[in-house]
Amino acid sequence: MTTVLVTAAGAPGTAALLRALRANGEREVRLVGADMSERSIGRHLCDAFHLVPDGSDTGFADAVLAIVEREDVDVVLPQSSYELPGLAEARARFSVPVLVSSPETVRRSNDKAQTYALLQRIGVPTIAFRRAAGARQLEAAARELGYPGRAVCFKPVFSSGSRGFRILDPTVDRAHQLLHERPGSVSIRLEEALELLPDEGGTELLVMELATGGERTIDGIADGERIVLGHPKSRESMRAGLAMYFVTLDDPELMEIAERIIRELAIEWLFNIQLVGGLVIEVNPRISTVVYQEDLNLPWLAVKRALGETSDDELVALRSRVRPGRTALRFFDQVEWDP
């Protein structure tokens, strides 16, 4: 039996990930979940569950290490960007594989401004951006990028997913938002953002041109120099900031773009690269939503690779199994229990 520790076990993709690890078709898997919240789906779907500090807490890696020793874990599979820096710095202290890239790779990937500068340098199409801190710099950056003639957007330089992401749109109808949209709309006017920020300083922001068009991502397993196994997919039907509908694609050009990024950033293990239109907007050196196949289980193959049970050459040979058109639909489910 193999024991896998899955961190951030309250993440939206956890239920599907845990199900895929169990349905590996080869052996029984014991799943241990860890999360900062007791209200984590992993608490109910894993064989064991542990509360840990926030992923950015200095004690997070020590807490995970203690779980590894207590639960006799074979592989650690992190899910959250916030967890990666601490685990990357501490990975040499673990006696088992931790599916995380080097500290330098994680740092460069998580710093979105540095990522965009790198993409521009290697000729990968990406968005125009400015760094800003405080209302004055935000306003100047937005106007340099074309506001109010066109919408722009911003988010914290260090963030995960859609946290802190806002679109600055001068045409926003606030009355319509109030009466007809769900709470949490991401579109606001520049003036509203300026009212909420200090004149100077505060959280460093990335102010960007607003990329438009279809969303696509590339998911896979990398070895620091190339994509060992992976494929592109569409990313559609957004709900609550999450994509809910995916279709696997056959697109060699997207794979070539992803390969250049993997090589430049030296990304290892599971990764996700996101594009809007033809522009790369996110590089995540971690697992994201996976389109599973019964004969191509990316997270399980990553676990086997970590355990030395499959080689990179064997994974490369599985590339022909990718089925373009394979579709995934996410939906909301629930669990019940008595205290």
Short mmCIF file of N, CA and C in Angstrom, two decimals, residues 90-229:
data_model
loop_
_atom_site.label_atom_id
_atom_site.label_comp_id
_atom_site.label_asym_id
_atom_site.label_seq_id
_atom_site.Cartn_x
_atom_site.Cartn_y
_atom_site.Cartn_z
N ALA A 90 12.40 23.40 2.24
CA ALA A 90 12.61 22.32 3.21
C ALA A 90 12.68 20.94 2.58
N ARG A 91 12.58 20.83 1.27
CA ARG A 91 12.40 19.50 0.67
C ARG A 91 13.57 18.57 0.94
N ALA A 92 14.78 19.11 1.11
CA ALA A 92 15.94 18.26 1.40
C ALA A 92 15.85 17.62 2.79
N ARG A 93 15.01 18.19 3.65
CA ARG A 93 14.84 17.65 5.00
C ARG A 93 13.90 16.46 5.03
N PHE A 94 13.14 16.27 3.97
CA PHE A 94 12.18 15.18 3.91
C PHE A 94 12.87 13.89 3.47
N SER A 95 12.47 12.80 4.08
CA SER A 95 13.02 11.50 3.69
C SER A 95 12.23 10.87 2.56
N VAL A 96 11.14 11.55 2.14
CA VAL A 96 10.29 11.05 1.06
C VAL A 96 10.19 12.14 -0.01
N PRO A 97 9.80 11.78 -1.23
CA PRO A 97 9.68 12.79 -2.29
C PRO A 97 8.57 13.80 -2.00
N VAL A 98 8.87 15.06 -2.24
CA VAL A 98 7.89 16.14 -2.17
C VAL A 98 7.78 16.70 -3.58
N LEU A 99 6.59 16.68 -4.16
CA LEU A 99 6.43 17.06 -5.56
C LEU A 99 6.40 18.58 -5.70
N VAL A 100 7.58 19.18 -5.56
CA VAL A 100 7.72 20.62 -5.63
C VAL A 100 9.03 20.95 -6.32
N SER A 101 9.06 22.04 -7.07
CA SER A 101 10.26 22.49 -7.76
C SER A 101 11.23 23.14 -6.78
N SER A 102 12.37 23.58 -7.28
CA SER A 102 13.39 24.21 -6.45
C SER A 102 12.88 25.54 -5.90
N PRO A 103 13.48 26.03 -4.81
CA PRO A 103 13.08 27.33 -4.27
C PRO A 103 13.16 28.46 -5.30
N GLU A 104 14.20 28.46 -6.13
CA GLU A 104 14.34 29.52 -7.13
C GLU A 104 13.24 29.45 -8.18
N THR A 105 12.91 28.24 -8.62
CA THR A 105 11.82 28.08 -9.59
C THR A 105 10.50 28.55 -9.01
N VAL A 106 10.22 28.17 -7.78
CA VAL A 106 8.97 28.57 -7.13
C VAL A 106 8.92 30.09 -6.98
N ARG A 107 10.03 30.69 -6.55
CA ARG A 107 10.05 32.14 -6.35
C ARG A 107 9.81 32.86 -7.66
N ARG A 108 10.46 32.45 -8.72
CA ARG A 108 10.31 33.13 -10.01
C ARG A 108 8.91 32.93 -10.59
N SER A 109 8.32 31.77 -10.35
CA SER A 109 6.98 31.49 -10.88
C SER A 109 5.91 32.23 -10.09
N ASN A 110 6.06 32.32 -8.78
CA ASN A 110 5.05 32.97 -7.95
C ASN A 110 5.08 34.48 -8.07
N ASP A 111 6.22 35.05 -8.43
CA ASP A 111 6.32 36.49 -8.65
C ASP A 111 5.85 36.75 -10.08
N LYS A 112 4.59 37.16 -10.22
CA LYS A 112 4.00 37.27 -11.56
C LYS A 112 4.72 38.30 -12.42
N ALA A 113 5.18 39.39 -11.81
CA ALA A 113 5.89 40.40 -12.59
C ALA A 113 7.18 39.82 -13.16
N GLN A 114 7.90 39.06 -12.33
CA GLN A 114 9.13 38.44 -12.82
C GLN A 114 8.82 37.40 -13.90
N THR A 115 7.72 36.69 -13.72
CA THR A 115 7.31 35.72 -14.74
C THR A 115 7.05 36.40 -16.07
N TYR A 116 6.28 37.50 -16.06
CA TYR A 116 5.97 38.19 -17.31
C TYR A 116 7.23 38.74 -17.97
N ALA A 117 8.15 39.28 -17.17
CA ALA A 117 9.41 39.79 -17.72
C ALA A 117 10.20 38.66 -18.37
N LEU A 118 10.21 37.51 -17.72
CA LEU A 118 10.91 36.35 -18.27
C LEU A 118 10.28 35.91 -19.58
N LEU A 119 8.94 35.86 -19.61
CA LEU A 119 8.25 35.44 -20.83
C LEU A 119 8.56 36.38 -21.98
N GLN A 120 8.59 37.67 -21.70
CA GLN A 120 8.93 38.64 -22.74
C GLN A 120 10.35 38.41 -23.25
N ARG A 121 11.25 38.10 -22.33
CA ARG A 121 12.65 37.92 -22.70
C ARG A 121 12.85 36.72 -23.60
N ILE A 122 12.10 35.63 -23.37
CA ILE A 122 12.29 34.43 -24.19
C ILE A 122 11.34 34.38 -25.38
N GLY A 123 10.61 35.48 -25.60
CA GLY A 123 9.77 35.57 -26.79
C GLY A 123 8.44 34.86 -26.72
N VAL A 124 7.97 34.55 -25.51
CA VAL A 124 6.65 33.93 -25.35
C VAL A 124 5.61 35.05 -25.26
N PRO A 125 4.54 34.99 -26.02
CA PRO A 125 3.53 36.06 -25.99
C PRO A 125 2.88 36.17 -24.62
N THR A 126 2.92 37.37 -24.05
CA THR A 126 2.32 37.61 -22.74
C THR A 126 1.81 39.03 -22.69
N ILE A 127 1.36 39.47 -21.54
CA ILE A 127 0.67 40.75 -21.43
C ILE A 127 1.62 41.88 -21.02
N ALA A 128 1.23 43.10 -21.38
CA ALA A 128 1.93 44.29 -20.89
C ALA A 128 1.54 44.51 -19.43
N PHE A 129 2.49 44.99 -18.61
CA PHE A 129 2.21 45.13 -17.18
C PHE A 129 3.05 46.25 -16.59
N ARG A 130 2.62 46.66 -15.39
CA ARG A 130 3.36 47.61 -14.58
C ARG A 130 3.26 47.16 -13.13
N ARG A 131 4.30 47.40 -12.35
CA ARG A 131 4.22 47.21 -10.90
C ARG A 131 3.68 48.50 -10.28
N ALA A 132 2.91 48.37 -9.22
CA ALA A 132 2.37 49.55 -8.54
C ALA A 132 2.10 49.24 -7.08
N ALA A 133 2.26 50.25 -6.24
CA ALA A 133 1.91 50.13 -4.82
C ALA A 133 1.23 51.43 -4.41
N GLY A 134 0.00 51.34 -3.97
CA GLY A 134 -0.73 52.53 -3.57
C GLY A 134 -1.55 53.11 -4.70
N ALA A 135 -2.47 54.00 -4.32
CA ALA A 135 -3.44 54.54 -5.27
C ALA A 135 -2.78 55.35 -6.38
N ARG A 136 -1.79 56.16 -6.04
CA ARG A 136 -1.18 57.02 -7.05
C ARG A 136 -0.51 56.20 -8.15
N GLN A 137 0.26 55.19 -7.76
CA GLN A 137 0.93 54.36 -8.75
C GLN A 137 -0.06 53.51 -9.54
N LEU A 138 -1.11 53.03 -8.86
CA LEU A 138 -2.14 52.26 -9.57
C LEU A 138 -2.78 53.11 -10.65
N GLU A 139 -3.15 54.34 -10.33
CA GLU A 139 -3.78 55.20 -11.32
C GLU A 139 -2.84 55.49 -12.48
N ALA A 140 -1.58 55.79 -12.17
CA ALA A 140 -0.62 56.08 -13.24
C ALA A 140 -0.43 54.87 -14.14
N ALA A 141 -0.30 53.69 -13.55
CA ALA A 141 -0.10 52.48 -14.34
C ALA A 141 -1.31 52.17 -15.20
N ALA A 142 -2.51 52.33 -14.63
CA ALA A 142 -3.73 52.05 -15.40
C ALA A 142 -3.83 52.97 -16.61
N ARG A 143 -3.50 54.24 -16.42
CA ARG A 143 -3.61 55.18 -17.54
C ARG A 143 -2.52 54.92 -18.57
N GLU A 144 -1.34 54.51 -18.15
CA GLU A 144 -0.29 54.16 -19.11
C GLU A 144 -0.71 52.98 -19.98
N LEU A 145 -1.50 52.09 -19.42
CA LEU A 145 -1.94 50.90 -20.15
C LEU A 145 -3.23 51.14 -20.93
N GLY A 146 -3.74 52.37 -20.92
CA GLY A 146 -4.86 52.69 -21.80
C GLY A 146 -6.17 53.03 -21.15
N TYR A 147 -6.26 52.94 -19.82
CA TYR A 147 -7.51 53.30 -19.13
C TYR A 147 -7.70 54.82 -19.20
N PRO A 148 -8.89 55.35 -19.48
CA PRO A 148 -10.19 54.65 -19.59
C PRO A 148 -10.56 54.23 -21.01
N GLY A 149 -9.65 54.40 -21.94
CA GLY A 149 -9.96 54.00 -23.31
C GLY A 149 -10.20 52.52 -23.44
N ARG A 150 -9.58 51.75 -22.56
CA ARG A 150 -9.83 50.31 -22.54
C ARG A 150 -9.71 49.81 -21.11
N ALA A 151 -10.36 48.71 -20.83
CA ALA A 151 -10.30 48.13 -19.49
C ALA A 151 -8.91 47.54 -19.24
N VAL A 152 -8.47 47.63 -17.99
CA VAL A 152 -7.24 46.97 -17.57
C VAL A 152 -7.59 46.16 -16.32
N CYS A 153 -6.61 45.50 -15.74
CA CYS A 153 -6.88 44.69 -14.55
C CYS A 153 -5.68 44.74 -13.62
N PHE A 154 -5.87 44.27 -12.39
CA PHE A 154 -4.75 44.19 -11.46
C PHE A 154 -4.98 43.07 -10.47
N LYS A 155 -3.89 42.65 -9.84
CA LYS A 155 -3.91 41.67 -8.77
C LYS A 155 -2.62 41.81 -7.99
N PRO A 156 -2.55 41.29 -6.77
CA PRO A 156 -1.29 41.33 -6.04
C PRO A 156 -0.19 40.59 -6.79
N VAL A 157 1.04 41.07 -6.68
CA VAL A 157 2.17 40.42 -7.34
C VAL A 157 2.28 38.97 -6.89
N PHE A 158 2.11 38.73 -5.60
CA PHE A 158 2.12 37.37 -5.08
C PHE A 158 0.69 37.00 -4.72
N SER A 159 0.11 36.09 -5.50
CA SER A 159 -1.26 35.67 -5.25
C SER A 159 -1.47 34.30 -5.85
N SER A 160 -2.63 33.72 -5.62
CA SER A 160 -2.95 32.40 -6.13
C SER A 160 -4.35 32.40 -6.70
N GLY A 161 -4.50 31.83 -7.88
CA GLY A 161 -5.82 31.78 -8.49
C GLY A 161 -6.35 33.18 -8.77
N SER A 162 -7.61 33.41 -8.48
CA SER A 162 -8.23 34.71 -8.76
C SER A 162 -8.26 35.63 -7.54
N ARG A 163 -7.52 35.27 -6.48
CA ARG A 163 -7.53 36.09 -5.27
C ARG A 163 -6.97 37.48 -5.56
N GLY A 164 -7.75 38.50 -5.22
CA GLY A 164 -7.30 39.87 -5.40
C GLY A 164 -7.40 40.40 -6.81
N PHE A 165 -7.90 39.59 -7.74
CA PHE A 165 -7.99 40.01 -9.14
C PHE A 165 -9.19 40.93 -9.34
N ARG A 166 -8.97 42.07 -9.97
CA ARG A 166 -10.04 43.00 -10.28
C ARG A 166 -9.84 43.58 -11.68
N ILE A 167 -10.95 43.75 -12.38
CA ILE A 167 -10.95 44.41 -13.68
C ILE A 167 -11.36 45.86 -13.48
N LEU A 168 -10.57 46.78 -14.02
CA LEU A 168 -10.90 48.21 -13.97
C LEU A 168 -11.58 48.57 -15.28
N ASP A 169 -12.88 48.82 -15.20
CA ASP A 169 -13.69 49.04 -16.40
C ASP A 169 -14.53 50.31 -16.21
N PRO A 170 -14.27 51.35 -17.01
CA PRO A 170 -15.02 52.60 -16.83
C PRO A 170 -16.49 52.49 -17.20
N THR A 171 -16.89 51.40 -17.88
CA THR A 171 -18.28 51.26 -18.31
C THR A 171 -19.13 50.46 -17.32
N VAL A 172 -18.55 50.07 -16.18
CA VAL A 172 -19.29 49.25 -15.22
C VAL A 172 -20.56 49.97 -14.76
N ASP A 173 -21.65 49.25 -14.77
CA ASP A 173 -22.94 49.77 -14.31
C ASP A 173 -23.14 49.30 -12.87
N ARG A 174 -22.87 50.17 -11.90
CA ARG A 174 -22.92 49.77 -10.51
C ARG A 174 -24.34 49.42 -10.07
N ALA A 175 -25.34 50.09 -10.62
CA ALA A 175 -26.73 49.77 -10.28
C ALA A 175 -27.08 48.36 -10.75
N HIS A 176 -26.61 48.00 -11.94
CA HIS A 176 -26.87 46.65 -12.46
C HIS A 176 -26.17 45.62 -11.59
N GLN A 177 -24.94 45.90 -11.18
CA GLN A 177 -24.24 44.99 -10.28
C GLN A 177 -25.01 44.80 -8.98
N LEU A 178 -25.48 45.89 -8.43
CA LEU A 178 -26.18 45.85 -7.15
C LEU A 178 -27.44 45.00 -7.22
N LEU A 179 -28.19 45.13 -8.30
CA LEU A 179 -29.52 44.52 -8.36
C LEU A 179 -29.55 43.16 -9.06
N HIS A 180 -28.57 42.88 -9.91
CA HIS A 180 -28.70 41.70 -10.76
C HIS A 180 -27.53 40.73 -10.71
N GLU A 181 -26.38 41.14 -10.17
CA GLU A 181 -25.23 40.25 -10.16
C GLU A 181 -25.01 39.68 -8.76
N ARG A 182 -24.33 38.53 -8.72
CA ARG A 182 -24.01 37.93 -7.44
C ARG A 182 -22.93 38.75 -6.74
N PRO A 183 -22.86 38.66 -5.42
CA PRO A 183 -21.77 39.35 -4.71
C PRO A 183 -20.41 38.85 -5.21
N GLY A 184 -19.44 39.75 -5.22
CA GLY A 184 -18.10 39.33 -5.62
C GLY A 184 -17.77 39.60 -7.07
N SER A 185 -18.50 40.48 -7.74
CA SER A 185 -18.15 40.83 -9.11
C SER A 185 -16.73 41.38 -9.14
N VAL A 186 -15.97 41.03 -10.17
CA VAL A 186 -14.56 41.45 -10.23
C VAL A 186 -14.37 42.75 -11.00
N SER A 187 -15.42 43.30 -11.58
CA SER A 187 -15.29 44.53 -12.36
C SER A 187 -15.68 45.74 -11.53
N ILE A 188 -14.79 46.72 -11.47
CA ILE A 188 -15.05 47.97 -10.76
C ILE A 188 -14.48 49.12 -11.57
N ARG A 189 -14.83 50.34 -11.19
CA ARG A 189 -14.23 51.52 -11.80
C ARG A 189 -12.92 51.85 -11.08
N LEU A 190 -12.02 52.51 -11.77
CA LEU A 190 -10.75 52.89 -11.18
C LEU A 190 -10.96 53.72 -9.92
N GLU A 191 -11.92 54.63 -9.96
CA GLU A 191 -12.16 55.50 -8.82
C GLU A 191 -12.50 54.72 -7.56
N GLU A 192 -13.22 53.61 -7.71
CA GLU A 192 -13.57 52.79 -6.55
C GLU A 192 -12.34 52.14 -5.94
N ALA A 193 -11.44 51.65 -6.79
CA ALA A 193 -10.22 51.04 -6.28
C ALA A 193 -9.35 52.06 -5.56
N LEU A 194 -9.26 53.27 -6.12
CA LEU A 194 -8.41 54.31 -5.53
C LEU A 194 -8.90 54.69 -4.14
N GLU A 195 -10.22 54.64 -3.92
CA GLU A 195 -10.77 54.98 -2.60
C GLU A 195 -10.36 53.99 -1.52
N LEU A 196 -10.06 52.76 -1.93
CA LEU A 196 -9.80 51.69 -0.97
C LEU A 196 -8.32 51.52 -0.65
N LEU A 197 -7.46 52.14 -1.43
CA LEU A 197 -6.02 51.95 -1.26
C LEU A 197 -5.37 53.18 -0.63
N PRO A 198 -4.27 52.99 0.10
CA PRO A 198 -3.52 54.14 0.60
C PRO A 198 -2.91 54.91 -0.57
N ASP A 199 -2.64 56.17 -0.39
CA ASP A 199 -2.04 56.96 -1.47
C ASP A 199 -0.73 56.34 -1.93
N GLU A 200 0.07 55.89 -0.99
CA GLU A 200 1.36 55.30 -1.33
C GLU A 200 1.58 54.04 -0.49
N GLY A 201 2.37 53.11 -1.04
CA GLY A 201 2.73 51.91 -0.30
C GLY A 201 1.61 50.89 -0.25
N GLY A 202 1.75 49.97 0.68
CA GLY A 202 0.77 48.89 0.78
C GLY A 202 1.16 47.69 -0.07
N THR A 203 0.21 46.84 -0.33
CA THR A 203 0.45 45.62 -1.11
C THR A 203 0.92 45.96 -2.51
N GLU A 204 2.00 45.31 -2.95
CA GLU A 204 2.49 45.54 -4.31
C GLU A 204 1.54 44.87 -5.31
N LEU A 205 1.15 45.63 -6.31
CA LEU A 205 0.18 45.16 -7.29
C LEU A 205 0.82 45.01 -8.66
N LEU A 206 0.20 44.16 -9.45
CA LEU A 206 0.56 44.00 -10.85
C LEU A 206 -0.60 44.54 -11.67
N VAL A 207 -0.38 45.63 -12.37
CA VAL A 207 -1.42 46.24 -13.20
C VAL A 207 -1.16 45.80 -14.64
N MET A 208 -2.20 45.26 -15.29
CA MET A 208 -1.98 44.57 -16.56
C MET A 208 -3.01 44.96 -17.61
N GLU A 209 -2.63 44.81 -18.87
CA GLU A 209 -3.64 44.88 -19.91
C GLU A 209 -4.60 43.71 -19.71
N LEU A 210 -5.84 43.89 -20.07
CA LEU A 210 -6.84 42.84 -19.88
C LEU A 210 -6.84 41.92 -21.09
N ALA A 211 -6.32 40.72 -20.90
CA ALA A 211 -6.31 39.74 -21.98
C ALA A 211 -7.73 39.23 -22.22
N THR A 212 -8.10 39.06 -23.47
CA THR A 212 -9.43 38.58 -23.82
C THR A 212 -9.32 37.42 -24.80
N GLY A 213 -10.37 36.64 -24.88
CA GLY A 213 -10.37 35.49 -25.78
C GLY A 213 -10.54 34.20 -25.01
N GLY A 214 -10.47 33.10 -25.72
CA GLY A 214 -10.64 31.80 -25.10
C GLY A 214 -9.50 31.48 -24.15
N GLU A 215 -9.85 30.74 -23.08
CA GLU A 215 -8.84 30.34 -22.10
C GLU A 215 -8.40 28.90 -22.37
N ARG A 216 -7.08 28.70 -22.33
CA ARG A 216 -6.50 27.37 -22.51
C ARG A 216 -5.39 27.19 -21.49
N THR A 217 -5.17 25.94 -21.10
CA THR A 217 -4.07 25.64 -20.19
C THR A 217 -3.32 24.41 -20.69
N ILE A 218 -2.10 24.28 -20.22
CA ILE A 218 -1.31 23.07 -20.46
C ILE A 218 -1.00 22.46 -19.10
N ASP A 219 -1.35 21.20 -18.93
CA ASP A 219 -1.09 20.46 -17.69
C ASP A 219 -0.13 19.32 -17.98
N GLY A 220 0.69 18.99 -16.99
CA GLY A 220 1.56 17.86 -17.22
C GLY A 220 2.56 17.62 -16.11
N ILE A 221 3.52 16.76 -16.41
CA ILE A 221 4.64 16.42 -15.53
C ILE A 221 5.91 16.83 -16.25
N ALA A 222 6.77 17.57 -15.57
CA ALA A 222 8.02 18.05 -16.16
C ALA A 222 9.21 17.53 -15.36
N ASP A 223 10.38 17.55 -16.00
CA ASP A 223 11.60 17.07 -15.33
C ASP A 223 12.63 18.17 -15.11
N GLY A 224 12.22 19.43 -15.27
CA GLY A 224 13.14 20.54 -15.11
C GLY A 224 13.70 21.04 -16.42
N GLU A 225 13.54 20.24 -17.48
CA GLU A 225 14.06 20.62 -18.79
C GLU A 225 13.02 20.47 -19.90
N ARG A 226 12.07 19.57 -19.71
CA ARG A 226 11.08 19.29 -20.76
C ARG A 226 9.79 18.80 -20.12
N ILE A 227 8.75 18.76 -20.94
CA ILE A 227 7.50 18.14 -20.52
C ILE A 227 7.63 16.64 -20.78
N VAL A 228 7.54 15.86 -19.74
CA VAL A 228 7.63 14.42 -19.89
C VAL A 228 6.31 13.87 -20.43
N LEU A 229 5.21 14.36 -19.85
CA LEU A 229 3.87 13.93 -20.26
C LEU A 229 2.90 15.05 -19.95
#
